Structures are given as structure tokens and as C-alpha cells.
PDB file of C-alpha atoms in Angstrom:
ATOM      1  CA  UNK S   1     123.880 267.414  70.576  1.00  0.00           C
ATOM      2  CA  UNK S   2     126.381 265.269  72.697  1.00  0.00           C
ATOM      3  CA  UNK S   3     129.048 268.179  72.182  1.00  0.00           C
ATOM      4  CA  UNK S   4     126.631 270.866  73.380  1.00  0.00           C
ATOM      5  CA  UNK S   5     125.580 268.663  76.282  1.00  0.00           C
ATOM      6  CA  UNK S   6     129.198 268.105  77.322  1.00  0.00           C
ATOM      7  CA  UNK S   7     129.903 271.807  76.929  1.00  0.00           C
ATOM      8  CA  UNK S   8     126.991 272.619  79.208  1.00  0.00           C
ATOM      9  CA  UNK S   9     128.203 270.176  81.886  1.00  0.00           C
ATOM     10  CA  UNK S  10     131.692 271.530  81.812  1.00  0.00           C
ATOM     11  CA  UNK S  11     130.286 275.237  82.120  1.00  0.00           C
ATOM     12  CA  UNK S  12     128.195 274.162  85.151  1.00  0.00           C
ATOM     13  CA  UNK S  13     131.158 272.225  86.712  1.00  0.00           C
ATOM     14  CA  UNK S  14     133.369 275.393  86.127  1.00  0.00           C
ATOM     15  CA  UNK S  15     130.766 277.693  87.606  1.00  0.00           C
ATOM     16  CA  UNK S  16     130.446 275.298  90.499  1.00  0.00           C
ATOM     17  CA  UNK S  17     134.316 275.236  91.175  1.00  0.00           C
ATOM     18  CA  UNK S  18     134.325 278.973  90.873  1.00  0.00           C
ATOM     19  CA  UNK S  19     131.732 279.543  93.500  1.00  0.00           C
ATOM     20  CA  UNK S  20     133.475 276.942  95.916  1.00  0.00           C
ATOM     21  CA  UNK S  21     136.708 278.830  95.412  1.00  0.00           C
ATOM     22  CA  UNK S  22     135.014 282.259  96.222  1.00  0.00           C
ATOM     23  CA  UNK S  23     133.430 280.724  99.359  1.00  0.00           C
ATOM     24  CA  UNK S  24     136.831 279.232 100.370  1.00  0.00           C
ATOM     25  CA  UNK S  25     138.538 282.517  99.943  1.00  0.00           C
ATOM     26  CA  UNK S  26     135.975 284.262 102.135  1.00  0.00           C
ATOM     27  CA  UNK S  27     137.092 281.976 105.117  1.00  0.00           C
ATOM     28  CA  UNK S  28     140.804 281.696 104.231  1.00  0.00           C
ATOM     29  CA  UNK S  29     141.747 285.277 103.665  1.00  0.00           C
ATOM     30  CA  UNK S  30     140.943 286.521 107.153  1.00  0.00           C
ATOM     31  CA  UNK S  31     143.215 283.828 108.552  1.00  0.00           C
ATOM     32  CA  UNK S  32     146.009 284.624 105.969  1.00  0.00           C
ATOM     33  CA  UNK S  33     145.750 288.359 106.958  1.00  0.00           C
ATOM     34  CA  UNK S  34     145.943 287.435 110.670  1.00  0.00           C
ATOM     35  CA  UNK S  35     148.994 285.083 110.115  1.00  0.00           C
ATOM     36  CA  UNK S  36     150.890 287.510 107.844  1.00  0.00           C
ATOM     37  CA  UNK S  37     150.137 290.476 110.124  1.00  0.00           C
ATOM     38  CA  UNK S  38     151.475 288.696 113.031  1.00  0.00           C
ATOM     39  CA  UNK S  39     155.061 288.967 111.770  1.00  0.00           C
ATOM     40  CA  UNK S  40     154.722 292.794 110.850  1.00  0.00           C
ATOM     41  CA  UNK S  41     155.312 295.848 113.017  1.00  0.00           C
ATOM     42  CA  UNK S  42     152.006 297.590 113.980  1.00  0.00           C
ATOM     43  CA  UNK S  43     152.614 300.748 111.709  1.00  0.00           C
ATOM     44  CA  UNK S  44     153.488 298.436 108.666  1.00  0.00           C
ATOM     45  CA  UNK S  45     150.561 296.203 109.438  1.00  0.00           C
ATOM     46  CA  UNK S  46     148.097 299.323 109.310  1.00  0.00           C
ATOM     47  CA  UNK S  47     149.640 300.541 106.087  1.00  0.00           C
ATOM     48  CA  UNK S  48     149.394 297.190 104.317  1.00  0.00           C
ATOM     49  CA  UNK S  49     145.541 296.993 105.053  1.00  0.00           C
ATOM     50  CA  UNK S  50     144.749 299.089 101.989  1.00  0.00           C
ATOM     51  CA  UNK S  51     146.667 296.653  99.515  1.00  0.00           C
ATOM     52  CA  UNK S  52     147.268 293.128  98.819  1.00  0.00           C
ATOM     53  CA  UNK S  53     150.507 293.268 100.763  1.00  0.00           C
ATOM     54  CA  UNK S  54     148.227 292.448 103.904  1.00  0.00           C
ATOM     55  CA  UNK S  55     148.023 288.899 102.669  1.00  0.00           C
ATOM     56  CA  UNK S  56     151.621 288.492 101.628  1.00  0.00           C
ATOM     57  CA  UNK S  57     154.865 287.806 103.619  1.00  0.00           C
ATOM     58  CA  UNK S  58     156.566 290.935 102.630  1.00  0.00           C
ATOM     59  CA  UNK S  59     158.076 293.719 104.671  1.00  0.00           C
ATOM     60  CA  UNK S  60     159.958 293.694 108.136  1.00  0.00           C
ATOM     61  CA  UNK S  61     159.076 290.221 109.066  1.00  0.00           C
ATOM     62  CA  UNK S  62     160.101 288.967 112.475  1.00  0.00           C
ATOM     63  CA  UNK S  63     158.971 287.115 115.665  1.00  0.00           C
ATOM     64  CA  UNK S  64     158.932 290.278 117.898  1.00  0.00           C
ATOM     65  CA  UNK S  65     155.172 290.260 118.127  1.00  0.00           C
ATOM     66  CA  UNK S  66     155.171 286.852 119.346  1.00  0.00           C
ATOM     67  CA  UNK S  67     157.945 287.527 122.151  1.00  0.00           C
ATOM     68  CA  UNK S  68     155.979 290.794 123.030  1.00  0.00           C
ATOM     69  CA  UNK S  69     152.635 288.810 123.326  1.00  0.00           C
ATOM     70  CA  UNK S  70     154.267 286.436 125.760  1.00  0.00           C
ATOM     71  CA  UNK S  71     155.593 289.285 127.797  1.00  0.00           C
ATOM     72  CA  UNK S  72     152.348 291.125 127.942  1.00  0.00           C
ATOM     73  CA  UNK S  73     150.264 288.102 128.972  1.00  0.00           C
ATOM     74  CA  UNK S  74     150.741 284.576 130.184  1.00  0.00           C
ATOM     75  CA  UNK S  75     149.679 283.011 126.784  1.00  0.00           C
ATOM     76  CA  UNK S  76     150.644 279.362 127.686  1.00  0.00           C
ATOM     77  CA  UNK S  77     148.635 279.715 130.703  1.00  0.00           C
ATOM     78  CA  UNK S  78     145.470 280.920 129.036  1.00  0.00           C
ATOM     79  CA  UNK S  79     145.739 278.311 126.204  1.00  0.00           C
ATOM     80  CA  UNK S  80     146.193 275.579 128.783  1.00  0.00           C
ATOM     81  CA  UNK S  81     143.255 276.666 130.643  1.00  0.00           C
ATOM     82  CA  UNK S  82     140.982 276.873 127.392  1.00  0.00           C
ATOM     83  CA  UNK S  83     142.200 273.499 126.159  1.00  0.00           C
ATOM     84  CA  UNK S  84     141.629 271.834 129.601  1.00  0.00           C
ATOM     85  CA  UNK S  85     138.249 273.375 130.315  1.00  0.00           C
ATOM     86  CA  UNK S  86     137.167 272.781 126.658  1.00  0.00           C
ATOM     87  CA  UNK S  87     138.456 269.298 126.314  1.00  0.00           C
ATOM     88  CA  UNK S  88     137.047 268.114 129.624  1.00  0.00           C
ATOM     89  CA  UNK S  89     133.682 269.694 128.729  1.00  0.00           C
ATOM     90  CA  UNK S  90     133.442 268.077 125.180  1.00  0.00           C
ATOM     91  CA  UNK S  91     134.402 264.521 126.674  1.00  0.00           C
ATOM     92  CA  UNK S  92     131.713 264.722 129.391  1.00  0.00           C
ATOM     93  CA  UNK S  93     129.181 266.443 127.198  1.00  0.00           C
ATOM     94  CA  UNK S  94     129.577 263.592 124.592  1.00  0.00           C
ATOM     95  CA  UNK S  95     128.958 260.912 127.233  1.00  0.00           C
ATOM     96  CA  UNK S  96     126.159 262.515 128.876  1.00  0.00           C
ATOM     97  CA  UNK S  97     124.349 263.815 125.943  1.00  0.00           C
ATOM     98  CA  UNK S  98     124.659 260.606 124.024  1.00  0.00           C
ATOM     99  CA  UNK S  99     123.166 258.745 126.887  1.00  0.00           C
ATOM    100  CA  UNK S 100     120.337 261.237 126.949  1.00  0.00           C
ATOM    101  CA  UNK S 101     119.622 261.033 123.423  1.00  0.00           C
ATOM    102  CA  UNK S 102     119.606 257.204 123.638  1.00  0.00           C
ATOM    103  CA  UNK S 103     117.078 257.179 126.563  1.00  0.00           C
ATOM    104  CA  UNK S 104     114.995 259.607 124.511  1.00  0.00           C
ATOM    105  CA  UNK S 105     115.002 257.446 121.289  1.00  0.00           C
ATOM    106  CA  UNK S 106     115.080 253.829 122.607  1.00  0.00           C
ATOM    107  CA  UNK S 107     113.659 253.785 126.142  1.00  0.00           C
ATOM    108  CA  UNK S 108     110.121 254.186 127.074  1.00  0.00           C
ATOM    109  CA  UNK S 109     109.518 256.340 130.045  1.00  0.00           C
ATOM    110  CA  UNK S 110     106.684 258.439 131.400  1.00  0.00           C
ATOM    111  CA  UNK S 111     107.226 262.257 130.367  1.00  0.00           C
ATOM    112  CA  UNK S 112     109.780 261.408 127.625  1.00  0.00           C
ATOM    113  CA  UNK S 113     108.253 263.654 124.811  1.00  0.00           C
ATOM    114  CA  UNK S 114     107.461 266.538 127.346  1.00  0.00           C
ATOM    115  CA  UNK S 115     110.985 266.404 128.673  1.00  0.00           C
ATOM    116  CA  UNK S 116     112.503 266.429 124.976  1.00  0.00           C
ATOM    117  CA  UNK S 117     110.188 269.331 124.133  1.00  0.00           C
ATOM    118  CA  UNK S 118     111.371 271.281 127.163  1.00  0.00           C
ATOM    119  CA  UNK S 119     114.936 270.717 126.200  1.00  0.00           C
ATOM    120  CA  UNK S 120     114.449 271.723 122.593  1.00  0.00           C
ATOM    121  CA  UNK S 121     112.556 275.067 123.922  1.00  0.00           C
ATOM    122  CA  UNK S 122     115.935 276.096 125.567  1.00  0.00           C
ATOM    123  CA  UNK S 123     117.211 276.863 122.123  1.00  0.00           C
ATOM    124  CA  UNK S 124     115.178 280.045 122.032  1.00  0.00           C
ATOM    125  CA  UNK S 125     116.428 281.307 125.481  1.00  0.00           C
ATOM    126  CA  UNK S 126     119.349 283.626 125.200  1.00  0.00           C
ATOM    127  CA  UNK S 127     122.275 282.889 127.626  1.00  0.00           C
ATOM    128  CA  UNK S 128     122.447 286.675 128.622  1.00  0.00           C
ATOM    129  CA  UNK S 129     118.956 286.186 130.268  1.00  0.00           C
ATOM    130  CA  UNK S 130     120.050 283.361 132.642  1.00  0.00           C
ATOM    131  CA  UNK S 131     123.742 284.444 133.288  1.00  0.00           C
ATOM    132  CA  UNK S 132     123.196 286.388 136.451  1.00  0.00           C
ATOM    133  CA  UNK S 133     120.660 283.891 137.974  1.00  0.00           C
ATOM    134  CA  UNK S 134     123.110 281.252 137.133  1.00  0.00           C
ATOM    135  CA  UNK S 135     125.970 283.318 138.612  1.00  0.00           C
ATOM    136  CA  UNK S 136     123.981 283.608 141.787  1.00  0.00           C
ATOM    137  CA  UNK S 137     123.372 279.945 141.964  1.00  0.00           C
ATOM    138  CA  UNK S 138     126.931 278.615 141.446  1.00  0.00           C
ATOM    139  CA  UNK S 139     128.269 281.289 143.852  1.00  0.00           C
ATOM    140  CA  UNK S 140     126.361 279.328 146.706  1.00  0.00           C
ATOM    141  CA  UNK S 141     126.759 275.637 145.650  1.00  0.00           C
ATOM    142  CA  UNK S 142     128.832 273.462 147.830  1.00  0.00           C
ATOM    143  CA  UNK S 143     131.938 271.534 146.745  1.00  0.00           C
ATOM    144  CA  UNK S 144     133.732 268.726 148.524  1.00  0.00           C
ATOM    145  CA  UNK S 145     137.482 268.849 147.501  1.00  0.00           C
ATOM    146  CA  UNK S 146     140.929 267.779 148.943  1.00  0.00           C
ATOM    147  CA  UNK S 147     140.617 270.661 151.399  1.00  0.00           C
ATOM    148  CA  UNK S 148     137.285 269.710 152.597  1.00  0.00           C
ATOM    149  CA  UNK S 149     133.793 271.102 152.178  1.00  0.00           C
ATOM    150  CA  UNK S 150     133.768 274.687 150.477  1.00  0.00           C
ATOM    151  CA  UNK S 151     130.975 276.941 149.192  1.00  0.00           C
ATOM    152  CA  UNK S 152     130.924 278.790 146.018  1.00  0.00           C
ATOM    153  CA  UNK S 153     132.327 277.618 142.765  1.00  0.00           C
ATOM    154  CA  UNK S 154     133.620 281.065 141.572  1.00  0.00           C
ATOM    155  CA  UNK S 155     137.282 281.266 140.335  1.00  0.00           C
ATOM    156  CA  UNK S 156     137.667 277.490 139.444  1.00  0.00           C
ATOM    157  CA  UNK S 157     137.731 275.258 136.421  1.00  0.00           C
ATOM    158  CA  UNK S 158     134.578 273.496 137.690  1.00  0.00           C
ATOM    159  CA  UNK S 159     132.403 276.608 137.267  1.00  0.00           C
ATOM    160  CA  UNK S 160     133.650 276.797 133.530  1.00  0.00           C
ATOM    161  CA  UNK S 161     132.957 273.101 132.882  1.00  0.00           C
ATOM    162  CA  UNK S 162     129.832 271.616 134.774  1.00  0.00           C
ATOM    163  CA  UNK S 163     127.285 274.178 133.869  1.00  0.00           C
ATOM    164  CA  UNK S 164     128.076 273.501 130.167  1.00  0.00           C
ATOM    165  CA  UNK S 165     128.232 269.637 130.125  1.00  0.00           C
ATOM    166  CA  UNK S 166     124.720 269.023 128.991  1.00  0.00           C
ATOM    167  CA  UNK S 167     122.909 271.420 126.252  1.00  0.00           C
ATOM    168  CA  UNK S 168     119.961 271.080 124.082  1.00  0.00           C
ATOM    169  CA  UNK S 169     121.683 271.145 120.809  1.00  0.00           C
ATOM    170  CA  UNK S 170     124.031 268.253 121.415  1.00  0.00           C
ATOM    171  CA  UNK S 171     121.092 266.306 122.970  1.00  0.00           C
ATOM    172  CA  UNK S 172     119.173 267.272 119.874  1.00  0.00           C
ATOM    173  CA  UNK S 173     121.930 266.076 117.359  1.00  0.00           C
ATOM    174  CA  UNK S 174     122.200 262.709 118.954  1.00  0.00           C
ATOM    175  CA  UNK S 175     118.398 262.048 119.169  1.00  0.00           C
ATOM    176  CA  UNK S 176     118.205 262.961 115.439  1.00  0.00           C
ATOM    177  CA  UNK S 177     120.934 260.719 114.577  1.00  0.00           C
ATOM    178  CA  UNK S 178     119.718 257.667 116.797  1.00  0.00           C
ATOM    179  CA  UNK S 179     116.516 257.954 115.118  1.00  0.00           C
ATOM    180  CA  UNK S 180     117.987 257.111 111.762  1.00  0.00           C
ATOM    181  CA  UNK S 181     119.746 253.854 112.989  1.00  0.00           C
ATOM    182  CA  UNK S 182     118.285 250.495 111.946  1.00  0.00           C
ATOM    183  CA  UNK S 183     115.812 249.332 114.489  1.00  0.00           C
ATOM    184  CA  UNK S 184     116.460 245.886 113.663  1.00  0.00           C
ATOM    185  CA  UNK S 185     120.004 246.105 115.065  1.00  0.00           C
ATOM    186  CA  UNK S 186     118.436 247.118 118.583  1.00  0.00           C
ATOM    187  CA  UNK S 187     115.808 244.309 118.342  1.00  0.00           C
ATOM    188  CA  UNK S 188     118.428 241.763 117.509  1.00  0.00           C
ATOM    189  CA  UNK S 189     120.666 242.682 120.377  1.00  0.00           C
ATOM    190  CA  UNK S 190     117.593 242.537 122.914  1.00  0.00           C
ATOM    191  CA  UNK S 191     116.825 239.249 121.530  1.00  0.00           C
ATOM    192  CA  UNK S 192     120.483 238.113 122.306  1.00  0.00           C
ATOM    193  CA  UNK S 193     120.033 239.237 125.805  1.00  0.00           C
ATOM    194  CA  UNK S 194     122.067 242.454 125.782  1.00  0.00           C
ATOM    195  CA  UNK S 195     121.232 245.135 128.389  1.00  0.00           C
ATOM    196  CA  UNK S 196     120.477 248.568 127.357  1.00  0.00           C
ATOM    197  CA  UNK S 197     123.825 249.995 128.402  1.00  0.00           C
ATOM    198  CA  UNK S 198     125.552 247.111 126.276  1.00  0.00           C
ATOM    199  CA  UNK S 199     123.358 248.069 123.321  1.00  0.00           C
ATOM    200  CA  UNK S 200     124.493 251.700 123.962  1.00  0.00           C
ATOM    201  CA  UNK S 201     128.208 250.876 124.060  1.00  0.00           C
ATOM    202  CA  UNK S 202     128.623 248.064 121.693  1.00  0.00           C
ATOM    203  CA  UNK S 203     126.028 248.781 118.966  1.00  0.00           C
ATOM    204  CA  UNK S 204     124.981 252.330 118.869  1.00  0.00           C
ATOM    205  CA  UNK S 205     128.117 254.060 119.845  1.00  0.00           C
ATOM    206  CA  UNK S 206     130.283 252.417 117.218  1.00  0.00           C
ATOM    207  CA  UNK S 207     127.762 253.655 114.531  1.00  0.00           C
ATOM    208  CA  UNK S 208     127.739 257.169 115.661  1.00  0.00           C
ATOM    209  CA  UNK S 209     131.119 258.335 114.454  1.00  0.00           C
ATOM    210  CA  UNK S 210     129.693 261.170 112.253  1.00  0.00           C
ATOM    211  CA  UNK S 211     127.322 262.507 114.936  1.00  0.00           C
ATOM    212  CA  UNK S 212     130.012 262.363 117.562  1.00  0.00           C
ATOM    213  CA  UNK S 213     132.483 264.325 115.453  1.00  0.00           C
ATOM    214  CA  UNK S 214     130.022 266.891 114.620  1.00  0.00           C
ATOM    215  CA  UNK S 215     128.845 267.350 118.287  1.00  0.00           C
ATOM    216  CA  UNK S 216     132.347 267.529 119.392  1.00  0.00           C
ATOM    217  CA  UNK S 217     133.462 269.996 116.869  1.00  0.00           C
ATOM    218  CA  UNK S 218     130.439 272.314 117.750  1.00  0.00           C
ATOM    219  CA  UNK S 219     130.860 271.819 121.422  1.00  0.00           C
ATOM    220  CA  UNK S 220     134.642 272.672 121.170  1.00  0.00           C
ATOM    221  CA  UNK S 221     134.176 275.903 119.173  1.00  0.00           C
ATOM    222  CA  UNK S 222     131.419 277.027 121.633  1.00  0.00           C
ATOM    223  CA  UNK S 223     133.573 276.321 124.611  1.00  0.00           C
ATOM    224  CA  UNK S 224     136.865 277.641 123.319  1.00  0.00           C
ATOM    225  CA  UNK S 225     135.109 280.990 122.422  1.00  0.00           C
ATOM    226  CA  UNK S 226     133.532 281.401 125.593  1.00  0.00           C
ATOM    227  CA  UNK S 227     133.893 284.967 127.001  1.00  0.00           C
ATOM    228  CA  UNK S 228     130.876 286.398 128.976  1.00  0.00           C
ATOM    229  CA  UNK S 229     130.672 283.426 131.349  1.00  0.00           C
ATOM    230  CA  UNK S 230     134.512 283.149 132.346  1.00  0.00           C
ATOM    231  CA  UNK S 231     134.478 287.079 132.490  1.00  0.00           C
ATOM    232  CA  UNK S 232     131.979 287.059 135.329  1.00  0.00           C
ATOM    233  CA  UNK S 233     132.834 283.916 137.127  1.00  0.00           C
ATOM    234  CA  UNK S 234     136.619 284.062 136.941  1.00  0.00           C
ATOM    235  CA  UNK S 235     138.592 286.911 138.778  1.00  0.00           C
ATOM    236  CA  UNK S 236     141.867 285.037 139.247  1.00  0.00           C
ATOM    237  CA  UNK S 237     144.292 285.089 136.331  1.00  0.00           C
ATOM    238  CA  UNK S 238     145.437 281.449 137.144  1.00  0.00           C
ATOM    239  CA  UNK S 239     141.813 280.315 135.681  1.00  0.00           C
ATOM    240  CA  UNK S 240     141.229 282.576 132.791  1.00  0.00           C
ATOM    241  CA  UNK S 241     140.731 281.348 129.267  1.00  0.00           C
ATOM    242  CA  UNK S 242     142.207 282.735 125.987  1.00  0.00           C
ATOM    243  CA  UNK S 243     139.125 284.955 125.028  1.00  0.00           C
ATOM    244  CA  UNK S 244     139.251 286.841 128.533  1.00  0.00           C
ATOM    245  CA  UNK S 245     143.114 287.116 128.031  1.00  0.00           C
ATOM    246  CA  UNK S 246     142.513 288.993 124.993  1.00  0.00           C
ATOM    247  CA  UNK S 247     141.742 292.098 127.039  1.00  0.00           C
ATOM    248  CA  UNK S 248     145.562 292.315 128.229  1.00  0.00           C
ATOM    249  CA  UNK S 249     146.222 293.589 124.630  1.00  0.00           C
ATOM    250  CA  UNK S 250     143.580 296.278 124.558  1.00  0.00           C
ATOM    251  CA  UNK S 251     144.954 298.102 127.867  1.00  0.00           C
ATOM    252  CA  UNK S 252     146.330 301.511 127.393  1.00  0.00           C
ATOM    253  CA  UNK S 253     147.859 301.423 123.691  1.00  0.00           C
ATOM    254  CA  UNK S 254     146.846 298.503 121.758  1.00  0.00           C
ATOM    255  CA  UNK S 255     149.835 296.739 119.905  1.00  0.00           C
ATOM    256  CA  UNK S 256     148.066 295.258 116.764  1.00  0.00           C
ATOM    257  CA  UNK S 257     151.045 293.243 115.785  1.00  0.00           C
ATOM    258  CA  UNK S 258     151.076 291.471 119.157  1.00  0.00           C
ATOM    259  CA  UNK S 259     147.151 291.204 119.048  1.00  0.00           C
ATOM    260  CA  UNK S 260     147.498 289.319 115.654  1.00  0.00           C
ATOM    261  CA  UNK S 261     150.296 287.163 117.091  1.00  0.00           C
ATOM    262  CA  UNK S 262     148.071 286.289 120.229  1.00  0.00           C
ATOM    263  CA  UNK S 263     145.088 285.603 117.922  1.00  0.00           C
ATOM    264  CA  UNK S 264     147.274 283.385 115.694  1.00  0.00           C
ATOM    265  CA  UNK S 265     148.419 281.300 118.658  1.00  0.00           C
ATOM    266  CA  UNK S 266     144.964 280.800 120.050  1.00  0.00           C
ATOM    267  CA  UNK S 267     143.653 279.645 116.678  1.00  0.00           C
ATOM    268  CA  UNK S 268     146.091 276.784 116.396  1.00  0.00           C
ATOM    269  CA  UNK S 269     144.307 274.432 118.723  1.00  0.00           C
ATOM    270  CA  UNK S 270     140.981 275.088 116.983  1.00  0.00           C
ATOM    271  CA  UNK S 271     142.493 274.172 113.454  1.00  0.00           C
ATOM    272  CA  UNK S 272     144.285 271.218 114.882  1.00  0.00           C
ATOM    273  CA  UNK S 273     141.134 269.738 116.531  1.00  0.00           C
ATOM    274  CA  UNK S 274     139.105 270.432 113.552  1.00  0.00           C
ATOM    275  CA  UNK S 275     141.476 268.658 111.077  1.00  0.00           C
ATOM    276  CA  UNK S 276     141.620 265.548 113.532  1.00  0.00           C
ATOM    277  CA  UNK S 277     137.908 265.366 113.765  1.00  0.00           C
ATOM    278  CA  UNK S 278     137.385 265.922 110.143  1.00  0.00           C
ATOM    279  CA  UNK S 279     139.522 262.895 109.393  1.00  0.00           C
ATOM    280  CA  UNK S 280     137.667 260.864 112.022  1.00  0.00           C
ATOM    281  CA  UNK S 281     134.340 262.078 110.545  1.00  0.00           C
ATOM    282  CA  UNK S 282     135.341 260.881 107.031  1.00  0.00           C
ATOM    283  CA  UNK S 283     136.854 257.500 108.317  1.00  0.00           C
ATOM    284  CA  UNK S 284     133.592 256.881 110.309  1.00  0.00           C
ATOM    285  CA  UNK S 285     131.290 257.460 107.461  1.00  0.00           C
ATOM    286  CA  UNK S 286     133.446 255.047 105.167  1.00  0.00           C
ATOM    287  CA  UNK S 287     133.315 252.276 107.876  1.00  0.00           C
ATOM    288  CA  UNK S 288     129.685 252.677 108.596  1.00  0.00           C
ATOM    289  CA  UNK S 289     128.515 253.291 105.127  1.00  0.00           C
ATOM    290  CA  UNK S 290     126.416 256.221 106.097  1.00  0.00           C
ATOM    291  CA  UNK S 291     125.387 258.227 103.126  1.00  0.00           C
ATOM    292  CA  UNK S 292     125.658 261.945 103.129  1.00  0.00           C
TER     293      UNK S 292
END
């Protein structure tokens, strides 16, 4: 019986690993195809799509697609714009949304539950329904800069950052995580005379590594992949992000090799950010003792 039980466990374990490998291939193969195609001429790239050669470094490999991509569009500028806008928005969002989540969970104030319900209700509102009203609003807002007072936020970094700092999903993630923290820690800190901000900064935030990493990754992906909003609020090339820059490669005759090279270049920051946050996520779980 023990031999049979051991065989069943090994079979289940083998099936589990097989399923995980298949899932991993579903996500890895498109990236591998993109990377391998970025080194091939467009005609060879299209021919290889009907065979496994599309996933292998075979054929006439070169860096011509990458040089062509930089000649066709200011790739470095677009990547910088996206990283700057995304990074700034993520940092501000983590601060604002974590403070909002803290107030919803630990502070008592009139209308708290109603306000949280309204925020959660924004999940069901598609962005496309508010894009035009939001565009009209930001086009008339004042801004005090180094050149003095000006009107309208169009063609700027701020129009891509400020409207996206606070969002219902990030607030909801912090609210749900904060509800799971031990209430005894908050009570002990209050007994010791700590202010609410001190509790937030010295007690709650150090225990919130997993939710911070999760919220940062989700926010990063949302902001880095922004297309519709930058498309309608940014007309000057100097402020365009990577997704809007993709249009440069579909004008006249699309060069698929250059498109794959461009996509590979703009994917690197996403993978790097994910790997860094993944390590921080695992380290924070190990240090806080949070069970998955």
C-alpha cells in the first residue's frame, strides 16, 4: 500500500509540474519569439513563423533592426518618458493610496464607509466613458510653474501623472491588507503615545512589504502600457511614451523586424522592475512572517 501511495503522489507531482511547465511556456514563448525575431530580417522573420525556427537563434542574425528602430523613432526619449511618468506615478500612488487605506481601516470619521463604497464602485466605470470629460477638465486647469501661471495641462508630464495617482484598485489592496494586520500592534502604539502618522510610518508600513510590491507592480504595468490617454493629451513628441511611439513603426510600410526590436527594448524595463519587486516581495514575506 505504501508503494502504491508513493506512486500516486509521484504521479500527482509529475502532473502538477507538467501543468506548471505548460503555463510557463504560454508566457515565455511569445517573449522568446519577439526577442529572436528582433535579430532577423523581416522576410526571414515572416517565413519562420510557420516553424520552430521562430523561437531559435538561427538564420541571418544581426543588430540592423535595432539600429533601424533608433533611426525611425527617438526610442531613448520614449523609454525615458515612460519610465519617468510611470516611476513618478507609482511612488506618489503608493504614498497617497496607502494613506487613504490607513484612514479607511484605522481612523473613525463620518462617511467613511460611504466614501469607500464610492471608490470601489469606480471599478465598474470604463475609462473610455470619462476620457473626454477628463480631457476637457485638464485642458482648462491652471498650473503655477517657473514661467508663472499658465492654463491647461496638455502636452506635459503632469497631465500623464496627476490624474492617475489615486485609483480604487490600489486603495482597495491597501485596505484589504491593513485589515489583516494585528490590531494589538496599533493599540500598543496608541498606548505608548504614538501619533497616527507615527503608527502609519513606523508600524504599518514596515509590515506592508507584500502589498506595496503587489500594488507597485500592478500600477507600473497599468501606467507603462498607457496608450489612449497619452494619445489624446500629448501632441508634442518630447512628451510621448513608448506605446504611442509604436505608431512610428506602422507608417507607410511596417518593418516587422524593427517592430520586434522596439518591442524588445521597451519590454526590458518591465521585466527588470518585476524581477526587482519580486525579490523585495519574497524578502518582505520572509521578514514579516506573512503566510501565503
